[in-house]
């Protein structure tokens, strides 16, 4: 069993980290940097270090009465894997996370072998490009996370289709958007592929808001969607953030008291 000092040293050597993931009741990947678990972006290669497990739990608890018991969970562009670990903690039968960068999958696998606060069996991580996901011949998943990836793709509809085709019940979708443009479009841009948090192709498209997602999600086979968030980025007034939930099972989103998209 490694000491906290040893683990902290290993965590720091694998940085920068985006996910603050609990390892024991008292210690987390973020606490390797500061007792509070918080770290300014400037001190973290311009990457935000975030504790994301609780917000995910609250989404799942609104959809299902008994957590993810018996469900298969897919996380696209999983980074260090916080959602796969939390899904397993919520009794998912299997969690699969993939990311195009080995930097993040190395972190996810390190956490898998050091996290003792909940079981880490039945979790698998892989270095994989979203556009190659269908080559893996994976069985279907019940719940899919598609967060922070749509706006990093040269063909976002084709990318989202790879995930949607593997999804049986619910898609949790979160994307950066443009802000202030009329909604109903995808706006092209060029991004720096050397940033570990960005895409790997250079061309990217930002949705202008939730409206443009309706035909895309219907085309991909979803029958209902609800909009959780659409707000301006306080750090950059030209950008926004949107979170929505889409389902292929009528009524599965009924407990969300947020506006229906369709
Ligand atoms: C903004 S981060 C979001 C990470 C994570 N989904 C989250 O919400 O915390 C974008 C992630 O997408 C990954 N990524 C970018 N392009 C990808 C692609 N084509 N296939 C798979 N992962 C990709 C990056 O390596 C990075 O981990």
Coordinates of C-alpha atoms and ligand atoms in Angstrom, one line a residue:
X1 CA 0.0 0.0 0.0
X2 CA 1.5 3.3 -1.1
X3 CA 1.7 6.3 1.3
X4 CA -0.2 9.5 0.4
X5 CA 3.1 11.2 -0.3
X6 CA 4.0 8.4 -2.8
X7 CA 0.6 8.6 -4.5
X8 CA 0.8 12.4 -4.6
X9 CA 4.1 12.3 -6.3
X10 CA 2.9 9.9 -8.9
X11 CA -0.3 11.9 -9.5
X12 CA 1.7 15.1 -10.0
X13 CA 4.0 13.3 -12.5
X14 CA 1.0 12.4 -14.6
X15 CA -0.4 16.0 -14.7
X16 CA -2.0 18.2 -15.7
X17 CA -5.3 16.7 -14.4
X18 CA -8.8 17.8 -15.4
X19 CA -10.6 15.4 -13.1
X20 CA -10.4 15.6 -9.3
X21 CA -11.3 11.9 -8.6
X22 CA -11.8 10.5 -5.1
X23 CA -9.3 7.7 -4.3
X24 CA -10.1 7.1 -0.6
X25 CA -12.6 8.7 1.7
X26 CA -10.1 11.5 2.5
X27 CA -7.8 11.7 -0.6
X28 CA -8.4 12.5 -4.3
X29 CA -6.3 13.3 -7.4
X30 CA -6.9 17.0 -6.8
X31 CA -5.6 16.8 -3.2
X32 CA -2.2 15.8 -4.5
X33 CA -1.9 19.5 -5.5
X34 CA -3.7 21.3 -2.7
X35 CA -5.4 20.2 0.5
X36 CA -8.6 21.9 -0.8
X37 CA -8.4 19.9 -4.1
X38 CA -8.6 23.2 -6.0
X39 CA -5.9 24.5 -8.4
X40 CA -6.0 27.6 -10.5
X41 CA -5.9 27.1 -14.3
X42 CA -2.6 29.1 -14.5
X43 CA -0.9 26.6 -12.3
X44 CA -2.4 23.6 -14.2
X45 CA -1.2 24.2 -17.8
X46 CA -4.5 26.2 -18.4
X47 CA -6.6 23.1 -17.6
X48 CA -9.5 23.4 -15.1
X49 CA -9.3 20.9 -12.3
X50 CA -12.9 19.9 -11.5
X51 CA -14.8 17.7 -9.1
X52 CA -17.6 16.3 -11.3
X53 CA -18.9 13.2 -9.5
X54 CA -21.8 14.8 -7.6
X55 CA -23.4 16.5 -10.6
X56 CA -23.3 13.2 -12.5
X57 CA -24.9 11.4 -9.6
X58 CA -27.7 13.9 -9.4
X59 CA -28.5 13.4 -13.2
X60 CA -28.6 9.6 -12.8
X61 CA -30.7 9.8 -9.7
X62 CA -33.3 11.9 -11.5
X63 CA -33.5 9.3 -14.3
X64 CA -33.4 6.0 -12.5
X65 CA -34.7 4.9 -9.1
X66 CA -31.9 2.5 -8.4
X67 CA -28.7 4.2 -9.7
X68 CA -27.2 2.5 -12.6
X69 CA -27.8 -1.0 -11.3
X70 CA -27.4 -3.5 -14.2
X71 CA -26.7 -0.7 -16.8
X72 CA -23.9 -0.5 -19.2
X73 CA -22.2 3.0 -19.3
X74 CA -20.2 4.5 -22.1
X75 CA -18.1 7.7 -21.7
X76 CA -16.9 9.3 -25.0
X77 CA -13.7 11.3 -24.6
X78 CA -13.6 10.2 -21.0
X79 CA -10.4 12.0 -20.0
X80 CA -9.3 10.6 -16.6
X81 CA -12.5 8.7 -16.3
X82 CA -14.4 10.3 -13.4
X83 CA -17.8 9.3 -14.9
X84 CA -16.8 5.7 -15.4
X85 CA -15.7 5.4 -11.8
X86 CA -18.8 7.1 -10.5
X87 CA -21.1 4.9 -12.7
X88 CA -19.4 1.8 -11.3
X89 CA -19.9 3.3 -7.8
X90 CA -23.6 3.6 -8.8
X91 CA -23.6 -0.2 -9.5
X92 CA -23.2 0.0 -13.3
X93 CA -22.7 -3.5 -14.7
X94 CA -19.9 -2.2 -17.0
X95 CA -18.2 1.1 -17.7
X96 CA -16.2 1.8 -20.9
X97 CA -14.3 5.0 -21.4
X98 CA -12.2 6.0 -24.3
X99 CA -10.1 9.1 -25.2
X100 CA -7.9 9.9 -28.2
X101 CA -5.0 10.9 -25.9
X102 CA -2.9 8.4 -24.0
X103 CA -2.1 11.2 -21.5
X104 CA -5.7 11.0 -20.1
X105 CA -6.0 7.2 -20.4
X106 CA -2.8 6.8 -18.5
X107 CA -4.4 8.8 -15.7
X108 CA -7.6 6.8 -15.9
X109 CA -5.7 3.5 -15.6
X110 CA -3.6 4.9 -12.7
X111 CA -6.8 5.8 -10.8
X112 CA -8.3 2.4 -11.6
X113 CA -5.4 0.7 -9.8
X114 CA -5.3 3.1 -6.9
X115 CA -8.9 3.9 -6.1
X116 CA -10.2 2.0 -3.1
X117 CA -13.2 4.1 -2.2
X118 CA -15.4 1.9 -4.5
X119 CA -14.9 -1.1 -6.8
X120 CA -12.9 -0.6 -10.0
X121 CA -13.6 -4.0 -11.6
X122 CA -15.9 -4.0 -14.6
X123 CA -14.4 -0.7 -15.9
X124 CA -12.3 -0.6 -19.0
X125 CA -10.4 2.3 -20.6
X126 CA -8.9 2.5 -24.1
X127 CA -7.0 5.0 -26.3
X128 CA -9.4 5.4 -29.2
X129 CA -10.6 8.1 -31.6
X130 CA -14.3 8.6 -31.6
X131 CA -14.4 8.0 -35.3
X132 CA -12.9 4.5 -34.8
X133 CA -15.5 3.5 -32.1
X134 CA -17.6 1.4 -34.4
X135 CA -14.5 -0.7 -35.3
X136 CA -14.4 -2.0 -31.7
X137 CA -17.6 -4.1 -32.2
X138 CA -18.9 -3.1 -28.8
X139 CA -22.2 -4.3 -27.5
X140 CA -24.8 -1.6 -26.8
X141 CA -24.8 0.7 -23.8
X142 CA -27.7 2.0 -21.8
X143 CA -26.3 5.4 -20.9
X144 CA -23.8 7.4 -22.9
X145 CA -21.9 10.5 -21.8
X146 CA -21.0 12.8 -24.6
X147 CA -19.5 15.8 -22.8
X148 CA -16.9 18.3 -24.0
X149 CA -16.4 16.5 -27.4
X150 CA -19.0 17.6 -29.9
X151 CA -17.3 21.0 -30.4
X152 CA -13.9 19.4 -30.9
X153 CA -14.8 17.4 -34.1
X154 CA -14.4 18.1 -37.8
X155 CA -17.8 16.3 -38.5
X156 CA -19.7 16.5 -35.2
X157 CA -22.9 14.8 -36.5
X158 CA -21.0 11.8 -37.8
X159 CA -19.1 11.7 -34.4
X160 CA -22.3 11.9 -32.3
X161 CA -23.8 9.2 -34.5
X162 CA -21.0 6.8 -33.6
X163 CA -22.1 7.2 -29.9
X164 CA -25.8 7.4 -30.6
X165 CA -25.8 4.1 -32.5
X166 CA -24.4 2.4 -29.4
X167 CA -26.9 4.0 -27.0
X168 CA -30.1 2.2 -25.9
X169 CA -31.6 4.6 -23.4
X170 CA -30.1 7.9 -22.5
X171 CA -27.5 10.4 -23.9
X172 CA -26.1 13.0 -21.6
X173 CA -24.8 15.7 -23.9
X174 CA -22.8 18.7 -22.9
X175 CA -21.1 21.1 -25.3
X176 CA -19.5 24.5 -25.6
X177 CA -21.6 26.8 -27.8
X178 CA -21.2 30.1 -29.5
X179 CA -23.1 32.9 -27.7
X180 CA -25.1 35.7 -29.2
X181 CA -25.6 34.2 -32.7
X182 CA -29.1 33.3 -33.9
X183 CA -29.7 29.7 -32.9
X184 CA -30.1 26.9 -35.5
X185 CA -26.5 26.5 -36.9
X186 CA -23.1 24.9 -36.4
X187 CA -20.4 27.5 -36.7
X188 CA -17.0 26.4 -38.0
X189 CA -13.6 27.3 -36.4
X190 CA -10.0 26.2 -36.2
X191 CA -8.6 24.9 -32.9
X192 CA -5.1 24.3 -31.6
X193 CA -4.5 20.5 -31.6
X194 CA -1.5 20.7 -29.3
X195 CA -3.7 21.5 -26.3
X196 CA -4.5 18.2 -24.5
X197 CA -8.0 19.3 -23.9
X198 CA -8.9 20.1 -27.5
X199 CA -9.7 18.0 -30.6
X200 CA -7.1 16.2 -32.6
X201 CA -8.1 17.4 -36.1
X202 CA -8.1 21.2 -36.1
X203 CA -11.5 21.9 -37.7
X204 CA -14.3 22.2 -35.2
X205 CA -18.0 23.3 -35.1
X206 CA -19.8 25.0 -32.2
X207 CA -23.6 24.8 -32.0
X208 CA -25.2 28.2 -31.7
X209 CA -27.6 26.8 -29.0
X210 CA -30.1 24.0 -28.3
X211 CA -32.3 24.6 -31.3
X212 CA -29.8 23.2 -33.8
X213 CA -29.5 20.0 -31.8
X214 CA -33.2 19.1 -32.2
X215 CA -33.0 17.9 -35.9
X216 CA -29.6 16.3 -35.2
X217 CA -30.9 14.3 -32.2
X218 CA -34.1 13.3 -33.9
X219 CA -32.1 12.1 -36.9
X220 CA -29.9 10.0 -34.6
X221 CA -33.0 8.2 -33.2
X222 CA -33.8 10.0 -30.0
X223 CA -37.5 10.6 -29.3
X224 CA -37.4 13.1 -26.5
X225 CA -34.9 15.6 -25.2
X226 CA -34.8 18.1 -22.3
X227 CA -32.6 21.2 -21.9
X228 CA -30.8 21.4 -18.6
X229 CA -28.6 24.4 -19.2
X230 CA -27.8 27.1 -21.8
X231 CA -25.7 29.9 -20.4
X232 CA -23.0 32.4 -21.3
X233 CA -19.4 31.6 -20.4
X234 CA -18.4 34.1 -17.6
X235 CA -14.7 34.0 -18.8
X236 CA -15.5 34.5 -22.5
X237 CA -18.7 36.4 -23.5
X238 CA -18.6 35.0 -27.1
X239 CA -19.0 31.4 -25.8
X240 CA -21.7 29.5 -24.0
X241 CA -22.3 26.1 -22.5
X242 CA -25.3 23.8 -23.1
X243 CA -26.3 20.6 -21.3
X244 CA -29.2 18.4 -22.5
X245 CA -30.5 14.9 -22.0
X246 CA -31.9 12.8 -24.9
X247 CA -33.6 9.5 -24.7
X248 CA -34.8 6.7 -27.0
X249 CA -37.3 5.5 -24.3
X250 CA -40.5 7.6 -24.1
X251 CA -41.0 9.0 -20.6
X252 CA -37.5 8.3 -19.2
X253 CA -36.8 12.0 -18.8
X254 CA -40.2 12.9 -17.1
X255 CA -38.7 13.6 -13.7
X256 CA -36.5 16.5 -15.0
X257 CA -38.4 19.7 -14.3
X258 CA -36.6 21.6 -17.1
X259 CA -37.9 22.7 -20.6
X260 CA -38.6 20.0 -23.2
X261 CA -36.6 20.4 -26.4
X262 CA -38.8 18.0 -28.3
Ligands
LIG1 C1 -12.9 19.3 -23.1 S1 -12.2 17.7 -22.8 C2 -13.6 16.9 -22.1 C3 -13.2 15.7 -21.2 C4 -14.4 15.0 -20.5 N1 -15.3 14.4 -21.5 C5 -15.1 15.8 -19.5 O1 -16.2 16.3 -19.7 O2 -14.5 16.1 -18.4 C6 -12.1 17.0 -24.4 C7 -11.5 15.6 -24.4 O3 -11.8 15.0 -25.7 C8 -10.7 14.3 -26.1 N2 -10.8 14.1 -27.6 C9 -10.6 15.1 -28.5 N3 -10.9 14.6 -29.7 C10 -11.2 13.3 -29.6 C11 -11.5 12.3 -30.5 N4 -11.6 12.5 -31.8 N5 -11.8 11.1 -30.0 C12 -11.7 10.8 -28.7 N6 -11.4 11.7 -27.8 C13 -11.1 13.0 -28.2 C14 -9.5 15.0 -25.5 O4 -8.3 14.3 -25.5 C15 -10.0 15.5 -24.2 O5 -9.8 14.5 -23.2

